[in-house]
PDB file of C-alpha atoms in Angstrom:
ATOM      1  CA  UNK A   3     -13.847   3.861  47.086  1.00  0.00           C
ATOM      2  CA  UNK A   4     -10.354   2.453  47.498  1.00  0.00           C
ATOM      3  CA  UNK A   5     -11.772  -0.647  49.188  1.00  0.00           C
ATOM      4  CA  UNK A   6     -14.267  -1.041  46.335  1.00  0.00           C
ATOM      5  CA  UNK A   7     -11.431  -0.792  43.799  1.00  0.00           C
ATOM      6  CA  UNK A   8      -9.453  -3.473  45.633  1.00  0.00           C
ATOM      7  CA  UNK A   9     -12.479  -5.774  45.801  1.00  0.00           C
ATOM      8  CA  UNK A  10     -13.181  -5.263  42.107  1.00  0.00           C
ATOM      9  CA  UNK A  11      -9.530  -5.938  41.324  1.00  0.00           C
ATOM     10  CA  UNK A  12      -9.606  -9.206  43.270  1.00  0.00           C
ATOM     11  CA  UNK A  13     -12.848 -10.220  41.553  1.00  0.00           C
ATOM     12  CA  UNK A  14     -11.323  -9.368  38.179  1.00  0.00           C
ATOM     13  CA  UNK A  15      -8.172 -11.410  38.897  1.00  0.00           C
ATOM     14  CA  UNK A  16     -10.290 -14.323  40.117  1.00  0.00           C
ATOM     15  CA  UNK A  17     -12.466 -14.209  36.986  1.00  0.00           C
ATOM     16  CA  UNK A  18      -9.411 -13.879  34.741  1.00  0.00           C
ATOM     17  CA  UNK A  19      -9.174 -17.660  34.494  1.00  0.00           C
ATOM     18  CA  UNK A  20     -12.540 -17.818  32.714  1.00  0.00           C
ATOM     19  CA  UNK A  21     -11.842 -17.937  28.973  1.00  0.00           C
ATOM     20  CA  UNK A  22     -15.452 -18.386  27.896  1.00  0.00           C
ATOM     21  CA  UNK A  23     -16.334 -14.790  27.010  1.00  0.00           C
ATOM     22  CA  UNK A  24     -13.867 -12.904  24.815  1.00  0.00           C
ATOM     23  CA  UNK A  25     -14.184  -9.171  25.402  1.00  0.00           C
ATOM     24  CA  UNK A  26     -12.106  -6.061  24.923  1.00  0.00           C
ATOM     25  CA  UNK A  27     -11.873  -3.180  27.378  1.00  0.00           C
ATOM     26  CA  UNK A  28     -15.464  -2.139  27.529  1.00  0.00           C
ATOM     27  CA  UNK A  29     -18.312  -4.586  28.102  1.00  0.00           C
ATOM     28  CA  UNK A  30     -19.767  -6.676  25.276  1.00  0.00           C
ATOM     29  CA  UNK A  31     -17.125  -6.019  22.623  1.00  0.00           C
ATOM     30  CA  UNK A  32     -15.615  -9.120  21.088  1.00  0.00           C
ATOM     31  CA  UNK A  33     -12.224  -9.084  19.441  1.00  0.00           C
ATOM     32  CA  UNK A  34     -12.554 -10.768  16.086  1.00  0.00           C
ATOM     33  CA  UNK A  35      -9.566 -13.019  16.844  1.00  0.00           C
ATOM     34  CA  UNK A  36     -11.764 -14.765  19.408  1.00  0.00           C
ATOM     35  CA  UNK A  37      -9.413 -14.799  22.367  1.00  0.00           C
ATOM     36  CA  UNK A  38      -9.955 -13.194  25.754  1.00  0.00           C
ATOM     37  CA  UNK A  39      -8.494  -9.728  26.059  1.00  0.00           C
ATOM     38  CA  UNK A  40      -7.631  -9.242  29.707  1.00  0.00           C
ATOM     39  CA  UNK A  41      -5.196  -6.595  30.891  1.00  0.00           C
ATOM     40  CA  UNK A  42      -1.665  -7.859  31.190  1.00  0.00           C
ATOM     41  CA  UNK A  43       0.207  -7.536  34.400  1.00  0.00           C
ATOM     42  CA  UNK A  44       1.620  -4.004  34.415  1.00  0.00           C
ATOM     43  CA  UNK A  45       4.879  -5.333  35.864  1.00  0.00           C
ATOM     44  CA  UNK A  46       5.591  -7.600  32.928  1.00  0.00           C
ATOM     45  CA  UNK A  47       8.007  -6.475  30.280  1.00  0.00           C
ATOM     46  CA  UNK A  48       6.209  -4.890  27.337  1.00  0.00           C
ATOM     47  CA  UNK A  49       5.955  -7.231  24.356  1.00  0.00           C
ATOM     48  CA  UNK A  50       8.100  -6.570  21.345  1.00  0.00           C
ATOM     49  CA  UNK A  51       6.007  -5.293  18.460  1.00  0.00           C
ATOM     50  CA  UNK A  52       7.782  -5.836  15.167  1.00  0.00           C
ATOM     51  CA  UNK A  53       6.134  -4.127  12.221  1.00  0.00           C
ATOM     52  CA  UNK A  54       8.948  -3.672   9.759  1.00  0.00           C
ATOM     53  CA  UNK A  55      10.241  -0.106   9.782  1.00  0.00           C
ATOM     54  CA  UNK A  56       7.120   1.356  11.418  1.00  0.00           C
ATOM     55  CA  UNK A  57       6.948   2.256  15.087  1.00  0.00           C
ATOM     56  CA  UNK A  58       3.434   2.347  16.528  1.00  0.00           C
ATOM     57  CA  UNK A  59       2.056   5.854  17.000  1.00  0.00           C
ATOM     58  CA  UNK A  60      -0.846   7.353  18.926  1.00  0.00           C
ATOM     59  CA  UNK A  61      -4.059   7.150  16.863  1.00  0.00           C
ATOM     60  CA  UNK A  62      -4.561  10.928  16.904  1.00  0.00           C
ATOM     61  CA  UNK A  63      -3.049  13.923  15.113  1.00  0.00           C
ATOM     62  CA  UNK A  64      -1.807  15.711  18.251  1.00  0.00           C
ATOM     63  CA  UNK A  65      -1.508  13.571  21.390  1.00  0.00           C
ATOM     64  CA  UNK A  66      -0.535  16.597  23.484  1.00  0.00           C
ATOM     65  CA  UNK A  67      -3.728  18.476  22.558  1.00  0.00           C
ATOM     66  CA  UNK A  68      -5.873  15.725  24.123  1.00  0.00           C
ATOM     67  CA  UNK A  69      -6.206  14.365  27.624  1.00  0.00           C
ATOM     68  CA  UNK A  70      -6.489  10.807  28.874  1.00  0.00           C
ATOM     69  CA  UNK A  71      -9.831  10.750  30.643  1.00  0.00           C
ATOM     70  CA  UNK A  72      -9.720   7.078  31.615  1.00  0.00           C
ATOM     71  CA  UNK A  73      -6.351   5.248  31.649  1.00  0.00           C
ATOM     72  CA  UNK A  74      -5.502   1.602  31.095  1.00  0.00           C
ATOM     73  CA  UNK A  75      -6.068  -0.548  34.205  1.00  0.00           C
ATOM     74  CA  UNK A  76      -2.655  -1.535  35.588  1.00  0.00           C
ATOM     75  CA  UNK A  77      -2.590  -4.325  38.181  1.00  0.00           C
ATOM     76  CA  UNK A  78       0.471  -2.782  39.825  1.00  0.00           C
ATOM     77  CA  UNK A  79      -0.871   0.765  40.040  1.00  0.00           C
ATOM     78  CA  UNK A  80      -1.991   2.427  43.248  1.00  0.00           C
ATOM     79  CA  UNK A  81      -5.578   1.945  44.414  1.00  0.00           C
ATOM     80  CA  UNK A  82      -6.342   5.515  43.347  1.00  0.00           C
ATOM     81  CA  UNK A  83      -4.950   4.940  39.834  1.00  0.00           C
ATOM     82  CA  UNK A  84      -6.838   1.656  39.549  1.00  0.00           C
ATOM     83  CA  UNK A  85     -10.061   3.335  40.616  1.00  0.00           C
ATOM     84  CA  UNK A  86      -9.589   5.943  37.857  1.00  0.00           C
ATOM     85  CA  UNK A  87      -9.229   3.076  35.343  1.00  0.00           C
ATOM     86  CA  UNK A  88     -12.537   1.365  36.153  1.00  0.00           C
ATOM     87  CA  UNK A  89     -15.495   1.500  33.767  1.00  0.00           C
ATOM     88  CA  UNK A  90     -18.865   1.582  35.502  1.00  0.00           C
ATOM     89  CA  UNK A  91     -21.888   0.110  33.738  1.00  0.00           C
ATOM     90  CA  UNK A  92     -24.887   0.127  36.048  1.00  0.00           C
ATOM     91  CA  UNK A  93     -23.662  -1.445  39.294  1.00  0.00           C
ATOM     92  CA  UNK A  94     -20.764  -3.262  37.637  1.00  0.00           C
ATOM     93  CA  UNK A  95     -17.159  -2.069  37.538  1.00  0.00           C
ATOM     94  CA  UNK A  96     -14.852  -3.401  34.825  1.00  0.00           C
ATOM     95  CA  UNK A  97     -11.111  -2.774  34.391  1.00  0.00           C
ATOM     96  CA  UNK A  98     -10.423  -0.531  31.391  1.00  0.00           C
ATOM     97  CA  UNK A  99      -8.367  -2.469  28.844  1.00  0.00           C
ATOM     98  CA  UNK A 100      -7.652   0.598  26.753  1.00  0.00           C
ATOM     99  CA  UNK A 101      -7.176   4.340  26.961  1.00  0.00           C
ATOM    100  CA  UNK A 102      -9.985   6.880  26.589  1.00  0.00           C
ATOM    101  CA  UNK A 103      -8.987  10.166  24.948  1.00  0.00           C
ATOM    102  CA  UNK A 104     -11.034  13.384  25.062  1.00  0.00           C
ATOM    103  CA  UNK A 105     -10.515  16.905  23.819  1.00  0.00           C
ATOM    104  CA  UNK A 106     -10.415  19.379  26.746  1.00  0.00           C
ATOM    105  CA  UNK A 107     -12.986  21.574  24.995  1.00  0.00           C
ATOM    106  CA  UNK A 108     -15.308  18.665  24.180  1.00  0.00           C
ATOM    107  CA  UNK A 109     -14.753  18.822  20.415  1.00  0.00           C
ATOM    108  CA  UNK A 110     -14.397  15.830  18.157  1.00  0.00           C
ATOM    109  CA  UNK A 111     -11.012  14.954  16.637  1.00  0.00           C
ATOM    110  CA  UNK A 112      -9.614  12.747  13.876  1.00  0.00           C
ATOM    111  CA  UNK A 113      -8.874   9.089  14.637  1.00  0.00           C
ATOM    112  CA  UNK A 114      -5.920   7.642  12.720  1.00  0.00           C
ATOM    113  CA  UNK A 115      -4.556   4.148  12.106  1.00  0.00           C
ATOM    114  CA  UNK A 116      -1.774   3.673  14.664  1.00  0.00           C
ATOM    115  CA  UNK A 117       0.057   1.282  12.296  1.00  0.00           C
ATOM    116  CA  UNK A 118      -0.375   0.016   8.763  1.00  0.00           C
ATOM    117  CA  UNK A 119      -2.557  -3.073   8.559  1.00  0.00           C
ATOM    118  CA  UNK A 120      -5.809  -4.614   7.368  1.00  0.00           C
ATOM    119  CA  UNK A 121      -9.233  -3.625   8.656  1.00  0.00           C
ATOM    120  CA  UNK A 122     -10.608  -6.926   9.940  1.00  0.00           C
ATOM    121  CA  UNK A 123     -13.758  -5.791  11.755  1.00  0.00           C
ATOM    122  CA  UNK A 124     -16.168  -2.860  11.489  1.00  0.00           C
ATOM    123  CA  UNK A 125     -19.326  -2.820  13.588  1.00  0.00           C
ATOM    124  CA  UNK A 126     -21.964  -0.548  15.032  1.00  0.00           C
ATOM    125  CA  UNK A 127     -22.197  -1.924  18.554  1.00  0.00           C
ATOM    126  CA  UNK A 128     -25.234  -1.202  20.772  1.00  0.00           C
ATOM    127  CA  UNK A 129     -23.169  -0.032  23.754  1.00  0.00           C
ATOM    128  CA  UNK A 130     -19.663   0.652  22.409  1.00  0.00           C
ATOM    129  CA  UNK A 131     -20.704   2.675  19.371  1.00  0.00           C
ATOM    130  CA  UNK A 132     -18.917   2.280  16.063  1.00  0.00           C
ATOM    131  CA  UNK A 133     -15.949  -0.075  16.378  1.00  0.00           C
ATOM    132  CA  UNK A 134     -13.017  -0.636  14.001  1.00  0.00           C
ATOM    133  CA  UNK A 135     -10.331  -3.303  14.412  1.00  0.00           C
ATOM    134  CA  UNK A 136      -7.118  -3.283  12.406  1.00  0.00           C
ATOM    135  CA  UNK A 137      -4.878  -6.360  12.334  1.00  0.00           C
ATOM    136  CA  UNK A 138      -1.122  -5.837  12.052  1.00  0.00           C
ATOM    137  CA  UNK A 139       1.918  -8.089  11.876  1.00  0.00           C
ATOM    138  CA  UNK A 140       3.011 -10.359  14.726  1.00  0.00           C
ATOM    139  CA  UNK A 141      -0.395 -10.877  16.356  1.00  0.00           C
ATOM    140  CA  UNK A 142      -1.119  -7.210  17.104  1.00  0.00           C
ATOM    141  CA  UNK A 143      -4.647  -5.793  16.759  1.00  0.00           C
ATOM    142  CA  UNK A 144      -5.575  -2.172  17.386  1.00  0.00           C
ATOM    143  CA  UNK A 145      -9.179  -1.478  18.406  1.00  0.00           C
ATOM    144  CA  UNK A 146     -10.915   1.887  18.063  1.00  0.00           C
ATOM    145  CA  UNK A 147     -14.330   2.420  19.713  1.00  0.00           C
ATOM    146  CA  UNK A 148     -16.810   5.261  20.147  1.00  0.00           C
ATOM    147  CA  UNK A 149     -16.340   6.417  16.575  1.00  0.00           C
ATOM    148  CA  UNK A 150     -18.354   8.613  14.233  1.00  0.00           C
ATOM    149  CA  UNK A 151     -18.077   8.996  10.454  1.00  0.00           C
ATOM    150  CA  UNK A 152     -16.200   5.707   9.937  1.00  0.00           C
ATOM    151  CA  UNK A 153     -14.266   5.901   6.658  1.00  0.00           C
ATOM    152  CA  UNK A 154     -13.006   2.315   6.314  1.00  0.00           C
ATOM    153  CA  UNK A 155     -14.599  -1.059   5.642  1.00  0.00           C
ATOM    154  CA  UNK A 156     -13.651  -4.650   6.426  1.00  0.00           C
ATOM    155  CA  UNK A 157     -10.925  -5.823   4.077  1.00  0.00           C
ATOM    156  CA  UNK A 158      -9.401  -2.372   3.525  1.00  0.00           C
ATOM    157  CA  UNK A 159      -5.636  -2.056   3.718  1.00  0.00           C
ATOM    158  CA  UNK A 160      -4.681   1.106   5.593  1.00  0.00           C
ATOM    159  CA  UNK A 161      -1.367   2.826   6.055  1.00  0.00           C
ATOM    160  CA  UNK A 162      -0.193   4.343   9.307  1.00  0.00           C
ATOM    161  CA  UNK A 163      -1.732   7.762   9.850  1.00  0.00           C
ATOM    162  CA  UNK A 164      -4.766   7.123   7.605  1.00  0.00           C
ATOM    163  CA  UNK A 165      -7.884   8.821   8.966  1.00  0.00           C
ATOM    164  CA  UNK A 166     -10.311   6.017   9.804  1.00  0.00           C
ATOM    165  CA  UNK A 167     -13.020   8.004  11.636  1.00  0.00           C
ATOM    166  CA  UNK A 168     -13.601  10.834  14.092  1.00  0.00           C
ATOM    167  CA  UNK A 169     -14.155  10.559  17.824  1.00  0.00           C
ATOM    168  CA  UNK A 170     -17.798  10.165  18.784  1.00  0.00           C
ATOM    169  CA  UNK A 171     -20.002   8.919  21.584  1.00  0.00           C
ATOM    170  CA  UNK A 172     -21.111   5.568  22.942  1.00  0.00           C
ATOM    171  CA  UNK A 173     -23.388   4.244  25.659  1.00  0.00           C
ATOM    172  CA  UNK A 174     -20.658   2.749  27.866  1.00  0.00           C
ATOM    173  CA  UNK A 175     -18.655   5.979  27.946  1.00  0.00           C
ATOM    174  CA  UNK A 176     -21.650   8.279  28.134  1.00  0.00           C
ATOM    175  CA  UNK A 177     -20.017  10.138  31.031  1.00  0.00           C
ATOM    176  CA  UNK A 178     -17.007  10.910  28.810  1.00  0.00           C
ATOM    177  CA  UNK A 179     -18.978  12.647  26.070  1.00  0.00           C
ATOM    178  CA  UNK A 180     -17.124  12.743  22.750  1.00  0.00           C
ATOM    179  CA  UNK A 181     -14.108  10.474  23.093  1.00  0.00           C
ATOM    180  CA  UNK A 182     -11.973   7.736  21.552  1.00  0.00           C
ATOM    181  CA  UNK A 183     -11.547   4.393  23.296  1.00  0.00           C
ATOM    182  CA  UNK A 184      -8.304   2.855  21.984  1.00  0.00           C
ATOM    183  CA  UNK A 185      -6.925  -0.620  22.714  1.00  0.00           C
ATOM    184  CA  UNK A 186      -3.912  -2.676  21.700  1.00  0.00           C
ATOM    185  CA  UNK A 187      -4.313  -6.458  21.715  1.00  0.00           C
ATOM    186  CA  UNK A 188      -1.197  -8.621  21.386  1.00  0.00           C
ATOM    187  CA  UNK A 189      -1.759 -12.345  20.819  1.00  0.00           C
ATOM    188  CA  UNK A 190      -5.257 -12.039  22.291  1.00  0.00           C
ATOM    189  CA  UNK A 191      -4.188 -10.110  25.419  1.00  0.00           C
ATOM    190  CA  UNK A 192      -4.928  -6.451  26.079  1.00  0.00           C
ATOM    191  CA  UNK A 193      -1.739  -4.527  26.763  1.00  0.00           C
ATOM    192  CA  UNK A 194      -1.209  -0.951  27.829  1.00  0.00           C
ATOM    193  CA  UNK A 195      -0.984   1.115  24.621  1.00  0.00           C
ATOM    194  CA  UNK A 196       1.527   3.420  26.346  1.00  0.00           C
ATOM    195  CA  UNK A 197       3.968   0.506  26.678  1.00  0.00           C
ATOM    196  CA  UNK A 198       4.243   0.268  22.882  1.00  0.00           C
ATOM    197  CA  UNK A 199       5.071   3.926  22.242  1.00  0.00           C
ATOM    198  CA  UNK A 200       8.767   4.664  21.927  1.00  0.00           C
ATOM    199  CA  UNK A 201       9.738   7.891  23.659  1.00  0.00           C
TER     200      UNK A 201
END
């Protein structure tokens, strides 16, 4: 498995130069800004996210009540950590460009806007389920996938902490059951959401 993860990583790095198909963390999801969203190098300094007086928050009511079932794919992580951050679709492995949250008891949970912004994309995707994108200041976009009961529409202005949906299911994360796939895209590049949270 470790060898497979290394091979997939090398293939992913090699393919990273191809800017022809913009996708977010799970297959076939386009970011409405139209730029490729590939994981940033985990060793790079986290980008500065300036959003006025707001500090980005986790998109859930109680982060500690949930578990991260599939982490963000970090290029500098160990082979074991990288393997845990791969999304398998059929015979294809793709680096996870977000974080997948689940409730330990399998229940659904509220999904909140991580920052104030404008809803710029709402879609029911055939493999990623219901998807919501919120655009914020300074080139930041937050992406929420595998949603149920979406409560926002394109063009809505939302404030931080607004309930936008509940966690649901999708085809790509079928093995996860009810979950939230959450991504942060900065200037068209997927970045580790954890790097934006101030301790």
